[in-house]
CSV table of C-alpha atoms and ligand atoms in Angstrom, one decimal:
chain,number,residue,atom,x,y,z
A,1,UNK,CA,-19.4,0.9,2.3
A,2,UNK,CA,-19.5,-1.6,-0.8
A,3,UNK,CA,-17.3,-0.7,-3.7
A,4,UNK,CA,-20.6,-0.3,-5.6
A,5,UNK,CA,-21.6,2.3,-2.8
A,6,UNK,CA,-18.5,4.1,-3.4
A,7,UNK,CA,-18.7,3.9,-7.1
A,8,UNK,CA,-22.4,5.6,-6.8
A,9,UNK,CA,-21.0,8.4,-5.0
A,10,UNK,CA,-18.4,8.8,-6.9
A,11,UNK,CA,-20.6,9.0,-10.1
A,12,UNK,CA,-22.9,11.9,-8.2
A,13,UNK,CA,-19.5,13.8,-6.9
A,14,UNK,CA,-18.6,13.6,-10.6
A,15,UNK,CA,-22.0,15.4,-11.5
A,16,UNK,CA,-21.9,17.9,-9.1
A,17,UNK,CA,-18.8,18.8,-10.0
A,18,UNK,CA,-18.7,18.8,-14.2
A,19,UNK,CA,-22.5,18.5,-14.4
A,20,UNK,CA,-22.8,15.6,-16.6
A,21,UNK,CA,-22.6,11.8,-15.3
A,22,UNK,CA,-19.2,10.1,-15.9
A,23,UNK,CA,-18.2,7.9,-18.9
A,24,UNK,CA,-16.0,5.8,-16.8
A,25,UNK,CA,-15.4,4.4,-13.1
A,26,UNK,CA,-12.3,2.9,-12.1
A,27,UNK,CA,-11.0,1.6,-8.7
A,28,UNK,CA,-7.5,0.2,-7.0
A,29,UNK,CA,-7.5,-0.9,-3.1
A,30,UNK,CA,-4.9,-0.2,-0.3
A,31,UNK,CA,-3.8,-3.3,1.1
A,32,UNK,CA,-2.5,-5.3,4.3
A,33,UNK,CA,0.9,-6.8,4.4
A,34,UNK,CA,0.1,-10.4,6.5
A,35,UNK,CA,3.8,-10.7,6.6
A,36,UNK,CA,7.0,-10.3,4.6
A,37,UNK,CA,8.1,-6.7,5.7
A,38,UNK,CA,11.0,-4.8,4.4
A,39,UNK,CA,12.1,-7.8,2.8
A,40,UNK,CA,10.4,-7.0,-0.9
A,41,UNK,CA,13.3,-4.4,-1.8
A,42,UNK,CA,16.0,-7.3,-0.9
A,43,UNK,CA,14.3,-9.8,-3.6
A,44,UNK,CA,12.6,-11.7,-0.8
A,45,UNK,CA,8.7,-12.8,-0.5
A,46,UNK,CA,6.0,-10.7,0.9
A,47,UNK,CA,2.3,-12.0,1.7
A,48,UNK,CA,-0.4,-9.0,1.2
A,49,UNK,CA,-3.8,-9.0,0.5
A,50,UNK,CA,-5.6,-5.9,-0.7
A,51,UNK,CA,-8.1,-4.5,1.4
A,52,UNK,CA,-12.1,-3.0,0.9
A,53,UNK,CA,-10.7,0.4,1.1
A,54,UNK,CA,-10.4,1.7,-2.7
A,55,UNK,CA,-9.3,5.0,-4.1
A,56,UNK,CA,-12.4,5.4,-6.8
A,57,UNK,CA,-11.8,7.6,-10.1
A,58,UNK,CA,-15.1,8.7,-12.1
A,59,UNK,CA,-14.0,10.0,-15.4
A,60,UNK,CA,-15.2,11.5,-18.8
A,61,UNK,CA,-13.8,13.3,-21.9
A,62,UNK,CA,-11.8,16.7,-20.5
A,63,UNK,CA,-13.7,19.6,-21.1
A,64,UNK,CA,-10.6,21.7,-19.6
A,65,UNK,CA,-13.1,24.0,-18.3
A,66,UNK,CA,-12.5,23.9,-14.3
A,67,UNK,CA,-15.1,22.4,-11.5
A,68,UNK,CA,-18.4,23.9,-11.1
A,69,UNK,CA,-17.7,23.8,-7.4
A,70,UNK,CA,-14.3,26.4,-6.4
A,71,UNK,CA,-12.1,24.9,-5.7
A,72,UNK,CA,-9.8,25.5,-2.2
A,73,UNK,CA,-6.9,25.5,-4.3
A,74,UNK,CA,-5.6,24.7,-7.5
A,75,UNK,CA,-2.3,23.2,-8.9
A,76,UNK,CA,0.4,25.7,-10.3
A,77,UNK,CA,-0.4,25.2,-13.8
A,78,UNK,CA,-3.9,25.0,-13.4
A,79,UNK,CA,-6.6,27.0,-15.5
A,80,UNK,CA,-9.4,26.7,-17.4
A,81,UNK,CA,-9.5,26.7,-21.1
A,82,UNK,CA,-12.7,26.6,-23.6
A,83,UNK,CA,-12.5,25.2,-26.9
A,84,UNK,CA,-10.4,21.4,-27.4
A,85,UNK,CA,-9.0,20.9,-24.5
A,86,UNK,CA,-5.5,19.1,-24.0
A,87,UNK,CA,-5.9,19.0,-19.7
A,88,UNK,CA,-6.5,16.5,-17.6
A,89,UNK,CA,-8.2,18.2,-14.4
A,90,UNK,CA,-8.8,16.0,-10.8
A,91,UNK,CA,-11.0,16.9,-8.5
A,92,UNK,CA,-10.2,15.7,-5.3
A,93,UNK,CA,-13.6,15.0,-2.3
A,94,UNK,CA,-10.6,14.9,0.7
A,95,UNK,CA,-9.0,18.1,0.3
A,96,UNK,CA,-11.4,19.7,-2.0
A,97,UNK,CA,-8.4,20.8,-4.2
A,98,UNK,CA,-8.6,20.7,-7.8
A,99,UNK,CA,-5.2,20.0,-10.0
A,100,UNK,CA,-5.0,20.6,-13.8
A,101,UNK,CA,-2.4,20.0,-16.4
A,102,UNK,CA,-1.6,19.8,-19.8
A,103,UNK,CA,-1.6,15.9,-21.1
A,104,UNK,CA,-0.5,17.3,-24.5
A,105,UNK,CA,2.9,17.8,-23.3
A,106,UNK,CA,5.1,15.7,-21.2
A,107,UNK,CA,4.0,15.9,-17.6
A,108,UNK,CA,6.0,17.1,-14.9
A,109,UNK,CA,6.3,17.5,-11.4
A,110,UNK,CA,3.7,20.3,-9.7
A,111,UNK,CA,1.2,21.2,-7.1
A,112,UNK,CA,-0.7,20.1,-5.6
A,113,UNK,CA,1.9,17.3,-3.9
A,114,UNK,CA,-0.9,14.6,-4.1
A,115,UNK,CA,-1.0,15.0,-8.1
A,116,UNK,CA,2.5,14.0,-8.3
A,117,UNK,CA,1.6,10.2,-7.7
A,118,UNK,CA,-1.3,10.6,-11.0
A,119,UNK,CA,1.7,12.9,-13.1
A,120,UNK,CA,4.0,9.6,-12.3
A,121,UNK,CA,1.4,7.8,-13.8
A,122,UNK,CA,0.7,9.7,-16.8
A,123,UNK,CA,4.4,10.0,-17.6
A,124,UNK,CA,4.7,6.4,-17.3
A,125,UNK,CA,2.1,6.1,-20.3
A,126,UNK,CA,3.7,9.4,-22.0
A,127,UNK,CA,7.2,6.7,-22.1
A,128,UNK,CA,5.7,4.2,-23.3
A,129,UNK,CA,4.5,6.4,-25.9
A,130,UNK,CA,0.9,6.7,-25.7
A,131,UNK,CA,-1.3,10.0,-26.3
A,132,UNK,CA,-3.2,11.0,-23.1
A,133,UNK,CA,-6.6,12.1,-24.0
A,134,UNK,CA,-7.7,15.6,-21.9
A,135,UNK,CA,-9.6,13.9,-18.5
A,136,UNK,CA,-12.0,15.3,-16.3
A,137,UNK,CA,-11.7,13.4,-13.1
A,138,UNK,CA,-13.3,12.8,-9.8
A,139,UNK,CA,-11.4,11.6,-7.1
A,140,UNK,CA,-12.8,10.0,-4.2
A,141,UNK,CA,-10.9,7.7,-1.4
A,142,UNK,CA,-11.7,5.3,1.9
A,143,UNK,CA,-8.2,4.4,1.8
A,144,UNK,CA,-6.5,6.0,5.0
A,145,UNK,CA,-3.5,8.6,4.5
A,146,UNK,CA,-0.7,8.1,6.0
A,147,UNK,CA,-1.4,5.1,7.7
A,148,UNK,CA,0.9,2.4,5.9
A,149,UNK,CA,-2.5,0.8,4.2
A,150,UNK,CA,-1.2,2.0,0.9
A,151,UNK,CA,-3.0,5.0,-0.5
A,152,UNK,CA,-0.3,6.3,-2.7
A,153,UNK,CA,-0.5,2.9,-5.0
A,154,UNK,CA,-4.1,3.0,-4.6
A,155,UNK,CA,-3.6,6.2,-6.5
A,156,UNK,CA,-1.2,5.5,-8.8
A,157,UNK,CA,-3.0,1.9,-10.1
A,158,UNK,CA,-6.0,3.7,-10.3
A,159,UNK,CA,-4.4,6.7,-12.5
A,160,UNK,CA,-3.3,3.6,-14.9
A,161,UNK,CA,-6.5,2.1,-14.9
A,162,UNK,CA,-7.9,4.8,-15.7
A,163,UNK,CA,-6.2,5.4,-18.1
A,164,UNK,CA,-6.5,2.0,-20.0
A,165,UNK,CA,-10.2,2.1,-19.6
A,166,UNK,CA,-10.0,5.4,-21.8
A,167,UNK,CA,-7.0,4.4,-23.9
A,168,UNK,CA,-8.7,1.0,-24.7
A,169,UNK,CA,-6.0,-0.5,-24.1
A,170,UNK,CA,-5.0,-3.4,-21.3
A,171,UNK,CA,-1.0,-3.3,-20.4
A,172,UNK,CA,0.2,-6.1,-18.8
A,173,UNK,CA,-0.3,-6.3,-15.4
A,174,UNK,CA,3.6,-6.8,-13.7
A,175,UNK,CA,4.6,-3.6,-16.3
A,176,UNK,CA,1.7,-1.5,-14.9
A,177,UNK,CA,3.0,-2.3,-11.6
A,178,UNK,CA,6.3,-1.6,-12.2
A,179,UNK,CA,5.0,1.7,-13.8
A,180,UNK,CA,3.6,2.8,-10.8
A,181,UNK,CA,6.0,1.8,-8.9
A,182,UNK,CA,8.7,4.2,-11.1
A,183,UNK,CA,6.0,6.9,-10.4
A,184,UNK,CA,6.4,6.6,-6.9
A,185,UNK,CA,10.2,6.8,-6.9
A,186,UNK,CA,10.5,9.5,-9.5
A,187,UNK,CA,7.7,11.9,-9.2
A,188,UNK,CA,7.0,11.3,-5.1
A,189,UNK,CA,10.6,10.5,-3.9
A,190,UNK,CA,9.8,7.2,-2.1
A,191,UNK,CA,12.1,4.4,-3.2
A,192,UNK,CA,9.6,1.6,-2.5
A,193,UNK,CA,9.7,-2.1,-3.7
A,194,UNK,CA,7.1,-3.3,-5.3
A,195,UNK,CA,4.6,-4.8,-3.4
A,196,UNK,CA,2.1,-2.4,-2.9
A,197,UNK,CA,1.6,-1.6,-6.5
A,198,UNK,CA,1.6,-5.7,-7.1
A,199,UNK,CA,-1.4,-6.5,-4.9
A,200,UNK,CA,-3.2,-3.3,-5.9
A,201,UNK,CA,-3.2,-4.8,-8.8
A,202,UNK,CA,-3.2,-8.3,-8.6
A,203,UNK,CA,-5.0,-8.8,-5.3
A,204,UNK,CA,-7.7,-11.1,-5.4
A,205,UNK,CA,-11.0,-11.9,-3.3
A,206,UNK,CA,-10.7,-14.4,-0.5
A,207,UNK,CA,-6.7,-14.7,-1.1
A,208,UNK,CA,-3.6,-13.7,-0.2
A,209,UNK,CA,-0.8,-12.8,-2.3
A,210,UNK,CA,2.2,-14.6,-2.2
A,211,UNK,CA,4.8,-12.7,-4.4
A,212,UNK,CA,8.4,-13.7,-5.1
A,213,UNK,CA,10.2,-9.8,-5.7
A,214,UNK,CA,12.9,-11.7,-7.4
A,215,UNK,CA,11.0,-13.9,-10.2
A,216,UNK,CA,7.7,-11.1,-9.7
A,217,UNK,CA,5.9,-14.8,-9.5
A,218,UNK,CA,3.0,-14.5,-7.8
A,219,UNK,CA,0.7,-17.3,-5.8
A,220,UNK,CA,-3.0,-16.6,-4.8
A,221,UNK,CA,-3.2,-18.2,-1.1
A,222,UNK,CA,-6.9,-18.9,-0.3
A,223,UNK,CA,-7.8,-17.3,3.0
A,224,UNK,CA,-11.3,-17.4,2.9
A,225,UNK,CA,-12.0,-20.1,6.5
A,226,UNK,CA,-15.0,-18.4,7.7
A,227,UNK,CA,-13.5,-18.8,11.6
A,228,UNK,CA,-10.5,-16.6,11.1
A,229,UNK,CA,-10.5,-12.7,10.6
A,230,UNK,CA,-7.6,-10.2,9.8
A,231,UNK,CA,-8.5,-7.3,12.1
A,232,UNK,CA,-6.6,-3.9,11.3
A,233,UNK,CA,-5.3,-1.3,13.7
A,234,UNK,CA,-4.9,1.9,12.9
A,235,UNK,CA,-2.9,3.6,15.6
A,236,UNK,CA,-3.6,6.8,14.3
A,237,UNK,CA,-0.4,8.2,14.5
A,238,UNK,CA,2.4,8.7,12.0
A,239,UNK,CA,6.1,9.8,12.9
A,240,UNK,CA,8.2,11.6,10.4
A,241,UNK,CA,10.2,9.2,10.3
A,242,UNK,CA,9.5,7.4,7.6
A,243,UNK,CA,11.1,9.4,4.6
A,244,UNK,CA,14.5,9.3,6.0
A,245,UNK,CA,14.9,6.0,7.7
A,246,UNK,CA,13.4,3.7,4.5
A,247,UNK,CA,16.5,4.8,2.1
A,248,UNK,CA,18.8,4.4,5.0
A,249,UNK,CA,17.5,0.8,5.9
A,250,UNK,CA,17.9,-0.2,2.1
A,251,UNK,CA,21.3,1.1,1.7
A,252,UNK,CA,22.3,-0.8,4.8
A,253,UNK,CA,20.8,-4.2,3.7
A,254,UNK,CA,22.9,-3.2,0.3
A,255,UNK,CA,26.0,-2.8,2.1
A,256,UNK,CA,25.1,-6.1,4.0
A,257,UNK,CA,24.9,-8.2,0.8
A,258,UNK,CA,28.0,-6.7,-0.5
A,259,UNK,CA,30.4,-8.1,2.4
A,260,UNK,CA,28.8,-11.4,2.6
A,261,UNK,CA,29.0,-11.6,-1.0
A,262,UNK,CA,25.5,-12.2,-2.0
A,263,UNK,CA,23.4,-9.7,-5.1
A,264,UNK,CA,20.7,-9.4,-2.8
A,265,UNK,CA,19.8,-10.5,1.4
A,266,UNK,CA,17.6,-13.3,-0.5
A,267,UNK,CA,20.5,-15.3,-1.7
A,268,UNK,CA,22.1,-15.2,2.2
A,269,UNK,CA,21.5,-17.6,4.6
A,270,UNK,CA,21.5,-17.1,8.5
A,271,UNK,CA,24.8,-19.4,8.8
A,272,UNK,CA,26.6,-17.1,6.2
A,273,UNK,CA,25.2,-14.6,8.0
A,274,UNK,CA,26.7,-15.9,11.4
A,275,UNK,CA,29.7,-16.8,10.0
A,276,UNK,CA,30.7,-13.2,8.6
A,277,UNK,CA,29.1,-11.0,11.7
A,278,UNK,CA,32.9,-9.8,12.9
A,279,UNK,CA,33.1,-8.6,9.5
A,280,UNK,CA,29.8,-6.9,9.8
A,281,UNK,CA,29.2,-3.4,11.7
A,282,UNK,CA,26.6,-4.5,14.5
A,283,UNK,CA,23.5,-1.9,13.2
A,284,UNK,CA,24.2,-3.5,9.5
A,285,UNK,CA,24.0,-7.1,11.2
A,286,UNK,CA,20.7,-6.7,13.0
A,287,UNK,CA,19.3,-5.5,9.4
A,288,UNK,CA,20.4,-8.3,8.1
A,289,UNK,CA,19.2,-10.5,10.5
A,290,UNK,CA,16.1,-9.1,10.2
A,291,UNK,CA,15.7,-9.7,6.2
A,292,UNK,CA,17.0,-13.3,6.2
A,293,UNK,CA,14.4,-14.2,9.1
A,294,UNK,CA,11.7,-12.3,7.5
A,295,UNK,CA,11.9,-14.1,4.3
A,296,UNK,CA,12.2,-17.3,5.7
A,297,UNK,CA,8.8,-16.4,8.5
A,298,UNK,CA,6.8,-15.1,5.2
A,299,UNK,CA,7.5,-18.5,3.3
A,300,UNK,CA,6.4,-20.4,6.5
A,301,UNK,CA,3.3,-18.7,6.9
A,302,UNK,CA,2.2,-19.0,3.2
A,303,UNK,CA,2.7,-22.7,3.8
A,304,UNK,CA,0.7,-22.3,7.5
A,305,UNK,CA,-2.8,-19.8,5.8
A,306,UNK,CA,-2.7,-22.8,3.1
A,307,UNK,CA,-3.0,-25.6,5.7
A,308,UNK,CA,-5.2,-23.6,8.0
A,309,UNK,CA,-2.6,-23.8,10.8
A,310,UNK,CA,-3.6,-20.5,12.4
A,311,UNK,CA,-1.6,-20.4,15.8
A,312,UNK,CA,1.5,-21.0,13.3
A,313,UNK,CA,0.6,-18.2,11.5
A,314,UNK,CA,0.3,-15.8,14.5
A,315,UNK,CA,3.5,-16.9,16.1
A,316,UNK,CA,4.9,-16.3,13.2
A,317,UNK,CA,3.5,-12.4,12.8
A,318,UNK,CA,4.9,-12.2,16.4
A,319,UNK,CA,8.2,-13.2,15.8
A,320,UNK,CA,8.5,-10.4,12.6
A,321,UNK,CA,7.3,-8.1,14.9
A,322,UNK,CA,9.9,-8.1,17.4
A,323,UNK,CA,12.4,-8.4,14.7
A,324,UNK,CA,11.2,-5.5,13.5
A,325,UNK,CA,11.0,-3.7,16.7
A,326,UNK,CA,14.8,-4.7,17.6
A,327,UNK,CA,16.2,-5.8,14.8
A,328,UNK,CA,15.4,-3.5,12.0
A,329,UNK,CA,13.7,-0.8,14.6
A,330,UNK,CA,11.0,0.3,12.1
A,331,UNK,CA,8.7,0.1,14.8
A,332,UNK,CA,7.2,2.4,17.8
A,333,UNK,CA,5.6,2.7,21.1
A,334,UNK,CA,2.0,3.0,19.5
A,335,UNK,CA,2.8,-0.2,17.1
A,336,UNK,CA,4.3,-2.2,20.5
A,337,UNK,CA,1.5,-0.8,22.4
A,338,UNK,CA,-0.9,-2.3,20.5
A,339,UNK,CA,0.8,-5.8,19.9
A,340,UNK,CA,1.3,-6.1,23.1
A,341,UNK,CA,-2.3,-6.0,24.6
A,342,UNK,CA,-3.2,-8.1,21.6
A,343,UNK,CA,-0.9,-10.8,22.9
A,344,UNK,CA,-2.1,-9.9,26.1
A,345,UNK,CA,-5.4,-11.2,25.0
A,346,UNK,CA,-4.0,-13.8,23.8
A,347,UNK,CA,-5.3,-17.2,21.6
A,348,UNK,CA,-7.9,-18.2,24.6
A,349,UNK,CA,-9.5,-14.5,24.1
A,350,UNK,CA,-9.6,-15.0,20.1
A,351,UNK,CA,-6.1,-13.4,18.8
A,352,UNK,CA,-3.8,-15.9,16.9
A,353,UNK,CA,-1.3,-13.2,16.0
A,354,UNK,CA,-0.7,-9.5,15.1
A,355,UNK,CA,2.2,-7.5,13.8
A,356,UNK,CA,3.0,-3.9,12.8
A,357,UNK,CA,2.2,-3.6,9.1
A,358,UNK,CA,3.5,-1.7,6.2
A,359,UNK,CA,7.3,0.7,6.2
A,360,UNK,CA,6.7,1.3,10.3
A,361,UNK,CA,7.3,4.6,12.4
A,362,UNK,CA,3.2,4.6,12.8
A,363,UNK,CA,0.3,3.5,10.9
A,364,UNK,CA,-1.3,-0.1,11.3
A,365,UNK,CA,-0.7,-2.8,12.9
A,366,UNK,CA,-2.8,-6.5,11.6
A,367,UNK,CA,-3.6,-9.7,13.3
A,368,UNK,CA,-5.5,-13.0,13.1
A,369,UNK,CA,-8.2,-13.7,15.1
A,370,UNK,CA,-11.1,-15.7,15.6
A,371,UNK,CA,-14.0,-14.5,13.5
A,372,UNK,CA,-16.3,-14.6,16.4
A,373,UNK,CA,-14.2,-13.3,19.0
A,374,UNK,CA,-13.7,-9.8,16.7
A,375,UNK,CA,-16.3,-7.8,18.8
A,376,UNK,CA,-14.7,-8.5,21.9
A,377,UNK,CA,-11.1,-7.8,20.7
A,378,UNK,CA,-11.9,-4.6,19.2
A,379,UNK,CA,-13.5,-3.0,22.0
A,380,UNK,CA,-10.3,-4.5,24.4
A,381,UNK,CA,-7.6,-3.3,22.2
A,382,UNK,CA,-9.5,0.1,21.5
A,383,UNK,CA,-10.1,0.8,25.3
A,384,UNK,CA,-6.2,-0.5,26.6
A,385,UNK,CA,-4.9,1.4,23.7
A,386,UNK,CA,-6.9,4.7,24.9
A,387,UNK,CA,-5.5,4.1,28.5
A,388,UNK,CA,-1.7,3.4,27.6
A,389,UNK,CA,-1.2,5.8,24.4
A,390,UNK,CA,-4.4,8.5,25.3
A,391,UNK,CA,-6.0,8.7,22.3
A,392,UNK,CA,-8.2,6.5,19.9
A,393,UNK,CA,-7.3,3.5,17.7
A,394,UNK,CA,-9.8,3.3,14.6
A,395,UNK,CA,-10.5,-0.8,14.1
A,396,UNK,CA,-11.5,-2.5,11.3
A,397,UNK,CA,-11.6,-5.9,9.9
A,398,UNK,CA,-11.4,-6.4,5.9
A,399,UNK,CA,-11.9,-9.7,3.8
A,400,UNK,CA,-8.9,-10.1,1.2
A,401,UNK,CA,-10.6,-8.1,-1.7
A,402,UNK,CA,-10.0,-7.9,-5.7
A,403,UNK,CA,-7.4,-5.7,-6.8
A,404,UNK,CA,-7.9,-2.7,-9.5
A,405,UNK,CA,-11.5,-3.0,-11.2
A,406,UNK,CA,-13.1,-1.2,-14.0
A,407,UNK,CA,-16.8,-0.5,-12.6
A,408,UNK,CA,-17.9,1.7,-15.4
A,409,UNK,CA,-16.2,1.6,-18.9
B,1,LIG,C1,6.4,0.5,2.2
B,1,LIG,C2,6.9,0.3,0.8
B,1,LIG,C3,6.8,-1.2,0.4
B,1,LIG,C4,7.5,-2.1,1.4
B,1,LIG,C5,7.0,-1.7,2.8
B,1,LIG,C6,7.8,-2.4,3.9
B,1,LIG,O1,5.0,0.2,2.3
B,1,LIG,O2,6.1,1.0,-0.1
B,1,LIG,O3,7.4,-1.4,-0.9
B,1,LIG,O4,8.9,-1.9,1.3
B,1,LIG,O5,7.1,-0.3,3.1
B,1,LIG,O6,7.6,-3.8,3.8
């Protein structure tokens, strides 16, 4: 579905649900991670591109007055009010839930959990001092759940699009990152980096980007060679994983930096690295390991999408996928599974390269391949994953897409 497809249903969802058409449409994509994983939280580089999935928002002036369609259940402070309204009120297409609250005072924490990520936002705005006008809002989303593509700063970069649209007012675009991003660690408990939010917002057509966590510099990276493809694999399955083992793995990469002396794993080298492993508990040296390589893999395969040097590229998303499967273990049998049959099928059958993408424990997996081969890959990978794992992968490719757009406003 086009974004303008989306954007029309969105407006009719918005009808049907407050029975007048919407002032406003705003959208944010998930994204892809090329390469560059776990390394943006140590100051490193990371090479995304956001993706033709997009979390759409159709919006007018709150009426506070509640949905015309019931909703299955509504958010702890939710209720509907007549006269001026001060609440923002979301209605949500995927779990037909409808959360409400009051933007006149400063927004907290509530039910239900997906409207944490749009309170984050709203708070963020609420700091920086601005007056949220009362929303009606119709929520409506491709972007996977729970499958590492991104969907919670899909969310959040709509919210503060959204709310610049009706604010009138732009903010600039590494603060309304970083704005997100502090939603996401304070109202949903996830201390990401920042690279989701980034190329939700930044992303552009046809490129990847190439962001610098340290300096937050960012470097569009054409990848727009009509031969190549980046093919996405959802495994479909998502281990529980993830909560508890991301702090862990950035309080060991913090303790790592700290004995070899370094403010972040971007400023060590793999000699350093080498030289102080006695003083280094094993686990904490493999995560190390990991970082350093990762950083140095991500750089290289900027400098490889930029020369068109594909089978570069896809040795290096091989080589940060078994460093993430032994050194930094993020990975799974699903993940392996499916990065194993694609290097199975190798370059002669079309595949350049292909990696687990996004925190791990589940979710996607991306690779290279030649655009005309995609047919053939898919159905492979889809019927040797069904045979190994017993159930189905869902395969898609995506061209590098814009990142947060106002459609309507
Ligand atoms: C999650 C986080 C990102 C990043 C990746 C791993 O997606 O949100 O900030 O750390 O994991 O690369």
């Amino acid at each position: 579905m086009t974004l303008n497809e989306l954007a029309d249903q969105a407006s009719q969802r918005f009808a049907k649900a407050f029975g007048r058409p919407p002032r406003w449409i705003v959208a944010a994509p998930g994204r892809v991670n090329v390469i560059g994983e776990h390394t943006d939280y140590n100051d490193g580089f990371v090479l995304p591109m956001a993706i033709e999935f997009y979390t759409v928002m159709a919006a007018d002036s709150g009426t506070g007055v509640s949905p015309v369609s019931s909703s299955k259940k509504s958010g702890q402070d939710a209720r509907a009010t007549t006269g001026k309204s001060t609440f923002l009120t979301i209605r949500d297409t995927l779990f037909k839930e409808t959360a409400q609250f009051d933007v006149s005072k400063p927004v907290e924490k509530g039910e239900p959990k997906w409207s944490n990520y749009i309170r984050g936002v709203i708070a963020g705005f609420q700091w920086r001092g601005e007056k949220i006008p009362a929303l009606d809002v119709l929520l409506h989303s491709t972007v996977p759940l729970g499958s590492g593509l991104s969907s919670s700063a899909a969310l959040e970069v709509s919210t503060a699009t959204l709310l610049e649209t009706a604010l009138g007012k732009k903010i600039d675009p590494v603060e309304k990152a970083l704005l997100c991003q502090k939603a996401e660690h304070e109202y949903a408990g996830m201390p990401c980096g920042i690279m989701d939010q980034f190329v939700s917002v930044m992303g552009r057509k046809d490129h990847l980007l190439l962001l610098d966590c340290r300096s937050r510099q960012t470097e569009l990276v054409p990848l727009n060679d009509p031969s190549v493809a980046v093919l996405i694999v959802n495994t479909n399955v998502k281990h529980e994983l993830t909560g508890s083992e991301y702090p862990t793995r950035r309080r060991q990469c913090e303790a790592a930096a700290k004995i070899l002396g370094v403010p972040s794993l971007r400023d060590a080298t793999a000699a350093a690295l080498e030289d102080a492993k006695g003083k280094l508990d094993p686990l904490v040296y493999r995560r190390a390991r990991h970082v350093i390589g990762e950083i140095e893999r991500t750089v290289h395969a900027a400098e490889g999408v930029r020369a068109s040097n594909w089978p570069t590229v896809g040795q290096l998303m091989y080589a940060s996928h078994r460093s993430l499967r032994d050194d930094y273990e993020v990975s799974c049998a699903e993940l392996d599974a499916v990065v194993e049959i694609a290097e199975g099928i190798g370059v002669k059958g079309g595949v350049y390269g292909c990696r687990m993408t996004g925190g791990g424990f589940g979710g996607c997996c991306v690779a290279l391949v030649k655009a005309e081969a995609v047919d053939a890959i898919s159905k492979r990978i889809a019927a040797d994953y069904r045979k190994q794992i017993g159930i189905e992968a869902t395969i898609f490719v995506s061209r590098p897409a814009a990142g947060t757009t106002v459609i309507k406003g």
